Amino acid sequence: MDVKITKFHEECIDCKSCMKGCPMLYSFTVSPKILLHHFTTQKPIASMAFSCATCGLCAQVCPKDIDFGEVFTQSKNEYATQKNVLKKYGYGAVVFHQKSSFSKLFSTTKKFTQGEYTHMAFMPGCALASYSPKLVYTIFDYLRSKLSGIGIIQQCCGTPTRMMGDIEQFQKYHTQLETDLAAMGATTVVTACENCYMSIKNNAPHINIVSLYSVLNEIGVPKEMVGRYTNLPKVALHDPCPTRFESKIHKDVRALMHTIGLPFEEFKANREKTLCCGSGGMLELTNPVLAYEQMHTRANQTQCESIVSYCQSCTESMSKGGKNGLHLLDFIFAPTMPSQQVEQGSFKKWYNRYQSRRMITMLKDTSLKN
Ligand code: SF4
Ligand code: SF4
């Protein structure tokens, strides 16, 4: 890293492009070059490293390919070996979340034996199951009607642990996920979550990871949803930052918006230049003040009252930022879609996940619609 830092410092032209849109750099420095100079002799202080949302924007916009995210990620990984440091940044809550997420109470798999797509598994992701077990059920029911034999896995991808820098524990969780997928015979995973997508893509290259939005664009949305929303007021579309470089997902999401007829406008910073919603990198836990500032900043970069995203965490962030955050999947699968998501407390979210898991365990192989 030292060699890289020296190179970063030498090459930085202090144009400050990386500061525009970054949730945290501005609160620690007025000059990225001075900051990099500092890093040549000292590693970032923990409060700085744990304020990085790992959104990837700085590296995307830097004319010299300097990646502050990489610097802070490495620092977080080093700090994570000191449990007393991790504790200061709320790791206790992450440990609880992750242990629960991987427990039998909240995770399960269901494999089906007949059908053309028994090699596929739908992975809704923690946030979607916490939001609405009914939505998870409806999506899966639809997928089964089109992709006979597809299974389902309710499991976390371990991203919260990785974001906190505890790579050793992340590897254990990731191995658990891979083991469960292997037991299902799943070689293709269809996910609704952008963090699951990137985690599996980067850590399990032998698994074919596909976005649910690409699958829906290919198999089509429920026919009663085609052109359904042409009379609604315009919404803004927010791209989640984990998949900022996944241009196919960007394209497929926009195609779906056109198919359902939902009028929308782009944020000025969209696709690969999208901004963090404020919840990236566990920022709500590690630096809540910056997290809420970023939520408010992003939500107010559009005149639209409603902001649609295809990540449940982003959707919630847009509501916390003062706008009406809505999930694209609610438009596609809920004919009586609420005009806004109801805020749910932690207990209700865990209850929802339990209900989602229960629904999955009750599915019968014989109910295949093929
Ligand atoms: S964008 Fe790159 S070159 Fe410009 S100030 Fe930031 S790190 Fe330096
Ligand atoms: S990765 Fe995102 S939050 Fe971290 S320094 Fe870069 S722009 Fe800022």
XYZ file of C-alpha atoms and ligand atoms in Angstrom:
386
model
C 0.000 0.000 0.000
C 2.843 2.395 0.858
C 4.206 2.252 -2.684
C 0.733 2.796 -4.023
C 0.109 5.710 -1.652
C 3.342 7.366 -2.727
C 2.278 6.957 -6.353
C -1.210 8.290 -5.576
C 0.321 11.294 -3.824
C 2.739 12.019 -6.683
C 0.065 11.757 -9.336
C -2.738 13.663 -7.624
C -3.312 17.030 -9.321
C -5.578 18.205 -6.487
C -8.459 18.851 -8.867
C -10.872 17.874 -6.058
C -13.215 15.995 -8.406
C -13.198 13.119 -5.911
C -14.682 15.374 -3.242
C -17.783 16.240 -5.247
C -20.412 13.700 -4.317
C -18.273 11.855 -1.775
C -20.150 11.637 1.511
C -17.055 12.046 3.660
C -13.856 13.498 2.136
C -14.994 17.103 2.533
C -15.390 16.637 6.281
C -11.772 15.512 6.703
C -9.795 17.676 4.293
C -9.815 20.612 1.911
C -7.157 18.998 -0.274
C -6.961 15.346 -1.383
C -3.284 15.857 -2.233
C -2.487 17.012 1.303
C -4.452 14.031 2.642
C -2.490 11.644 0.427
C 0.749 13.260 1.562
C -0.322 12.586 5.144
C -1.017 8.937 4.267
C 2.551 8.472 3.022
C 3.674 8.534 6.666
C 0.550 7.599 8.621
C -2.428 5.407 7.864
C -5.884 7.043 7.904
C -7.287 7.503 11.398
C -10.047 5.016 12.195
C -12.848 7.608 12.225
C -11.881 8.552 8.648
C -11.567 4.983 7.375
C -14.912 3.976 8.899
C -16.595 7.008 7.329
C -15.948 5.748 3.806
C -19.142 4.384 2.269
C -17.129 2.247 -0.178
C -19.244 3.731 -2.946
C -16.472 3.781 -5.575
C -17.270 7.274 -6.878
C -13.833 8.785 -6.164
C -12.033 6.198 -8.294
C -14.641 6.562 -11.030
C -14.219 10.325 -11.393
C -10.476 10.684 -10.712
C -8.491 11.527 -13.879
C -5.485 9.737 -12.324
C -7.274 6.555 -11.195
C -6.629 7.320 -7.550
C -8.856 5.211 -5.337
C -9.509 6.583 -1.851
C -12.048 3.788 -1.351
C -9.283 1.212 -1.706
C -7.080 3.086 0.798
C -9.881 3.264 3.377
C -10.954 -0.347 2.785
C -7.441 -1.563 3.475
C -7.317 0.558 6.628
C -10.654 -0.822 7.797
C -9.384 -4.359 7.236
C -6.320 -3.574 9.355
C -8.307 -1.880 12.119
C -10.726 -4.813 12.182
C -8.055 -7.022 13.703
C -8.349 -4.811 16.808
C -11.733 -5.763 18.253
C -11.796 -2.740 20.592
C -11.645 -0.443 17.525
C -14.438 -2.297 15.735
C -16.584 -2.085 18.854
C -16.321 1.721 18.788
C -17.910 1.734 15.333
C -20.928 -0.357 16.233
C -19.645 -3.778 15.237
C -21.694 -5.380 18.023
C -24.865 -4.582 16.066
C -23.341 -6.072 12.891
C -22.355 -9.253 14.732
C -25.912 -9.612 16.024
C -27.349 -8.946 12.567
C -25.072 -11.427 10.867
C -25.421 -14.218 13.428
C -29.197 -13.861 13.219
C -29.142 -13.657 9.421
C -27.277 -16.952 9.178
C -29.317 -18.656 11.894
C -31.946 -21.269 11.103
C -34.625 -18.878 12.335
C -34.077 -16.427 9.496
C -32.397 -18.386 6.725
C -33.419 -21.340 4.631
C -33.251 -22.871 1.191
C -35.806 -24.672 -0.952
C -34.806 -26.778 -3.869
C -37.233 -28.252 -6.380
C -36.584 -31.482 -8.176
C -38.513 -31.056 -11.396
C -38.379 -28.448 -14.088
C -36.059 -26.912 -16.568
C -34.457 -24.432 -14.163
C -33.522 -26.525 -11.126
C -29.982 -25.150 -11.451
C -31.266 -21.671 -10.570
C -31.942 -20.102 -7.171
C -33.683 -16.830 -6.390
C -31.946 -14.854 -3.635
C -34.104 -11.890 -2.586
C -31.535 -10.509 -0.097
C -31.990 -9.518 3.556
C -33.386 -6.041 2.980
C -36.216 -7.138 0.681
C -37.309 -9.959 3.018
C -37.193 -7.492 5.933
C -39.356 -5.084 3.994
C -42.048 -7.408 2.662
C -42.366 -11.200 2.828
C -45.456 -10.833 0.657
C -43.444 -9.162 -2.073
C -40.796 -11.915 -1.874
C -43.512 -14.539 -2.183
C -45.193 -12.799 -5.137
C -41.921 -12.405 -7.015
C -40.940 -16.015 -6.433
C -44.381 -17.284 -7.410
C -44.051 -15.373 -10.674
C -40.521 -16.626 -11.318
C -41.687 -20.207 -10.774
C -44.479 -19.731 -13.271
C -41.899 -18.744 -15.900
C -38.797 -20.676 -14.809
C -40.011 -24.112 -13.742
C -37.929 -25.686 -10.998
C -36.162 -22.524 -9.803
C -35.337 -22.741 -6.085
C -35.061 -20.042 -3.450
C -32.475 -19.152 -0.828
C -33.061 -16.754 2.033
C -29.563 -16.022 3.192
C -27.314 -13.029 3.729
C -24.302 -12.497 1.468
C -22.163 -11.303 4.411
C -21.594 -7.803 3.011
C -22.132 -6.027 6.397
C -19.237 -8.038 7.895
C -16.997 -7.339 4.885
C -17.834 -3.628 4.977
C -16.667 -3.482 8.597
C -13.345 -4.987 7.525
C -13.699 -8.343 9.315
C -12.529 -10.361 6.328
C -11.850 -13.528 8.300
C -15.456 -13.690 9.502
C -16.759 -12.657 6.063
C -14.966 -15.630 4.506
C -16.769 -17.944 6.936
C -20.157 -16.477 6.030
C -19.383 -16.552 2.348
C -18.315 -20.196 2.589
C -21.618 -20.957 4.326
C -23.500 -19.309 1.469
C -21.542 -21.216 -1.155
C -22.099 -24.483 0.729
C -25.853 -23.883 0.851
C -25.973 -23.016 -2.841
C -23.952 -26.116 -3.706
C -26.332 -28.280 -1.643
C -29.184 -26.857 -3.729
C -27.323 -27.609 -6.920
C -27.640 -23.923 -7.782
C -25.120 -22.806 -10.373
C -27.070 -19.659 -11.290
C -28.277 -17.177 -8.691
C -30.912 -14.579 -9.495
C -30.820 -11.733 -7.018
C -32.884 -8.642 -6.307
C -30.104 -7.130 -4.181
C -27.185 -5.142 -5.576
C -24.898 -6.037 -2.648
C -25.611 -9.773 -3.057
C -24.962 -9.376 -6.776
C -21.522 -7.838 -6.302
C -20.540 -10.044 -3.378
C -21.229 -13.243 -5.319
C -19.739 -11.856 -8.526
C -16.481 -10.881 -6.792
C -16.131 -13.811 -4.401
C -17.654 -16.768 -6.214
C -16.760 -16.400 -9.906
C -17.824 -20.019 -10.567
C -21.432 -19.036 -9.813
C -23.392 -17.358 -12.566
C -24.900 -14.304 -10.897
C -27.806 -12.599 -12.664
C -29.814 -9.570 -11.648
C -33.543 -10.118 -11.143
C -34.091 -6.976 -13.239
C -32.301 -8.540 -16.205
C -34.317 -11.726 -15.795
C -37.582 -9.771 -15.658
C -36.631 -7.819 -18.723
C -36.062 -11.101 -20.512
C -39.107 -13.095 -19.343
C -41.400 -10.068 -19.263
C -43.354 -8.505 -16.396
C -46.847 -9.741 -15.439
C -48.948 -8.760 -18.447
C -51.406 -6.628 -16.459
C -48.461 -4.372 -15.499
C -47.506 -3.438 -19.048
C -48.147 0.293 -19.520
C -49.975 0.423 -16.188
C -48.460 3.587 -14.741
C -48.547 6.069 -17.614
C -50.845 8.408 -15.658
C -48.637 8.671 -12.589
C -46.568 11.793 -11.915
C -42.931 11.595 -12.885
C -40.520 9.909 -10.447
C -36.718 10.105 -10.252
C -34.651 6.938 -10.738
C -31.764 6.346 -8.332
C -29.059 3.830 -9.289
C -27.502 1.970 -6.315
C -23.722 2.440 -6.035
C -22.627 -1.224 -5.598
C -23.570 -1.916 -9.207
C -22.307 1.398 -10.627
C -20.309 -0.424 -13.316
C -23.022 -2.955 -14.243
C -24.302 -1.256 -17.375
C -26.555 -4.184 -18.300
C -28.486 -3.774 -15.057
C -28.832 -0.030 -15.691
C -30.162 -0.726 -19.165
C -32.555 -3.471 -18.055
C -33.975 -1.371 -15.225
C -34.729 1.462 -17.626
C -36.332 -0.964 -20.059
C -38.564 -2.228 -17.239
C -39.555 1.346 -16.332
C -40.576 1.912 -19.944
C -42.473 -1.404 -20.075
C -44.630 -0.568 -17.053
C -45.059 2.964 -18.405
C -43.714 4.722 -15.325
C -42.681 8.274 -16.275
C -39.240 8.979 -14.849
C -36.295 11.315 -15.010
C -32.627 10.673 -14.418
C -30.560 12.173 -11.637
C -27.749 14.289 -13.076
C -25.345 11.786 -11.440
C -26.634 8.480 -12.711
C -25.460 5.006 -13.733
C -21.654 4.727 -13.243
C -21.576 8.235 -11.727
C -24.377 7.605 -9.246
C -23.992 8.833 -5.678
C -24.162 6.795 -2.495
C -27.641 6.920 -0.920
C -26.048 7.311 2.523
C -26.305 3.698 3.679
C -23.238 2.312 1.888
C -20.363 0.832 3.866
C -22.547 0.571 7.036
C -22.267 4.386 7.265
C -25.508 4.687 9.261
C -23.760 2.752 11.998
C -20.221 4.048 11.724
C -20.975 7.731 11.117
C -24.733 8.432 11.303
C -24.305 12.208 10.960
C -22.607 11.858 7.552
C -25.064 9.122 6.551
C -28.119 11.308 7.118
C -26.448 14.286 5.465
C -25.820 12.166 2.379
C -29.389 10.802 2.364
C -30.706 14.345 2.460
C -28.235 15.561 -0.172
C -29.039 12.786 -2.619
C -32.803 12.890 -2.095
C -32.824 16.605 -2.804
C -30.918 16.419 -6.083
C -34.260 16.004 -7.827
C -37.437 18.069 -7.871
C -39.494 14.841 -7.962
C -41.299 13.964 -4.767
C -40.965 10.223 -5.370
C -37.639 8.453 -5.952
C -37.649 4.910 -7.302
C -34.734 2.559 -6.797
C -34.018 -1.121 -7.259
C -32.295 -1.607 -3.915
C -34.371 -1.687 -0.723
C -31.666 0.028 1.346
C -31.465 2.893 -1.177
C -35.258 3.132 -1.198
C -35.321 3.521 2.586
C -32.494 6.054 2.446
C -34.442 8.234 0.033
C -37.366 8.255 2.485
C -35.017 9.110 5.344
C -33.651 11.896 3.142
C -37.095 13.489 3.040
C -38.546 12.156 -0.205
C -40.927 9.323 -0.996
C -38.688 6.296 -1.565
C -40.282 3.528 -3.625
C -39.018 0.157 -4.855
C -39.324 -0.732 -8.519
C -40.487 -4.234 -7.533
C -43.543 -2.775 -5.812
C -44.568 -1.281 -9.139
C -44.048 -4.560 -10.985
C -45.601 -6.962 -8.496
C -48.065 -5.127 -6.276
C -51.198 -4.092 -8.171
C -52.421 -2.328 -5.023
C -49.062 -0.684 -4.539
C -48.910 1.686 -1.586
C -48.130 5.250 -2.598
C -45.380 5.153 -0.014
C -43.480 2.575 2.002
C -44.480 2.432 5.651
C -41.502 2.891 7.958
C -40.911 -0.295 9.917
C -38.964 -0.741 13.132
C -36.246 -3.281 13.703
C -38.530 -5.803 15.439
C -41.042 -5.743 12.559
C -38.256 -6.210 10.024
C -36.965 -9.312 11.801
C -40.538 -10.597 12.070
C -40.924 -10.065 8.319
C -37.762 -12.054 7.672
C -39.045 -14.829 9.867
C -42.325 -14.808 7.943
C -40.477 -14.874 4.647
C -38.423 -17.850 5.799
C -41.597 -19.589 7.026
C -43.266 -19.040 3.669
C -40.291 -20.628 1.921
C -40.228 -23.682 4.201
C -43.930 -24.258 3.495
C -43.462 -24.408 -0.261
C -44.160 -27.876 -1.658
C -42.363 -29.457 -4.572
C -45.716 -30.688 -5.867
C -47.041 -27.157 -6.349
C -44.850 -26.662 -9.394
C -46.715 -24.936 -12.173
C -45.195 -26.774 -15.071
S -9.882 13.405 -8.301
Fe -7.887 12.330 -8.257
S -6.440 13.857 -8.996
Fe -8.294 14.962 -8.460
S -7.954 15.598 -6.312
Fe -9.026 13.656 -6.259
S -7.430 12.131 -6.070
Fe -6.446 14.002 -6.767
S -15.413 5.254 -1.918
Fe -17.082 6.773 -1.852
S -17.198 7.359 0.300
Fe -15.224 6.342 0.049
S -13.784 7.996 -0.372
Fe -14.500 7.252 -2.368
S -16.250 8.572 -2.910
Fe -15.828 8.823 -0.707
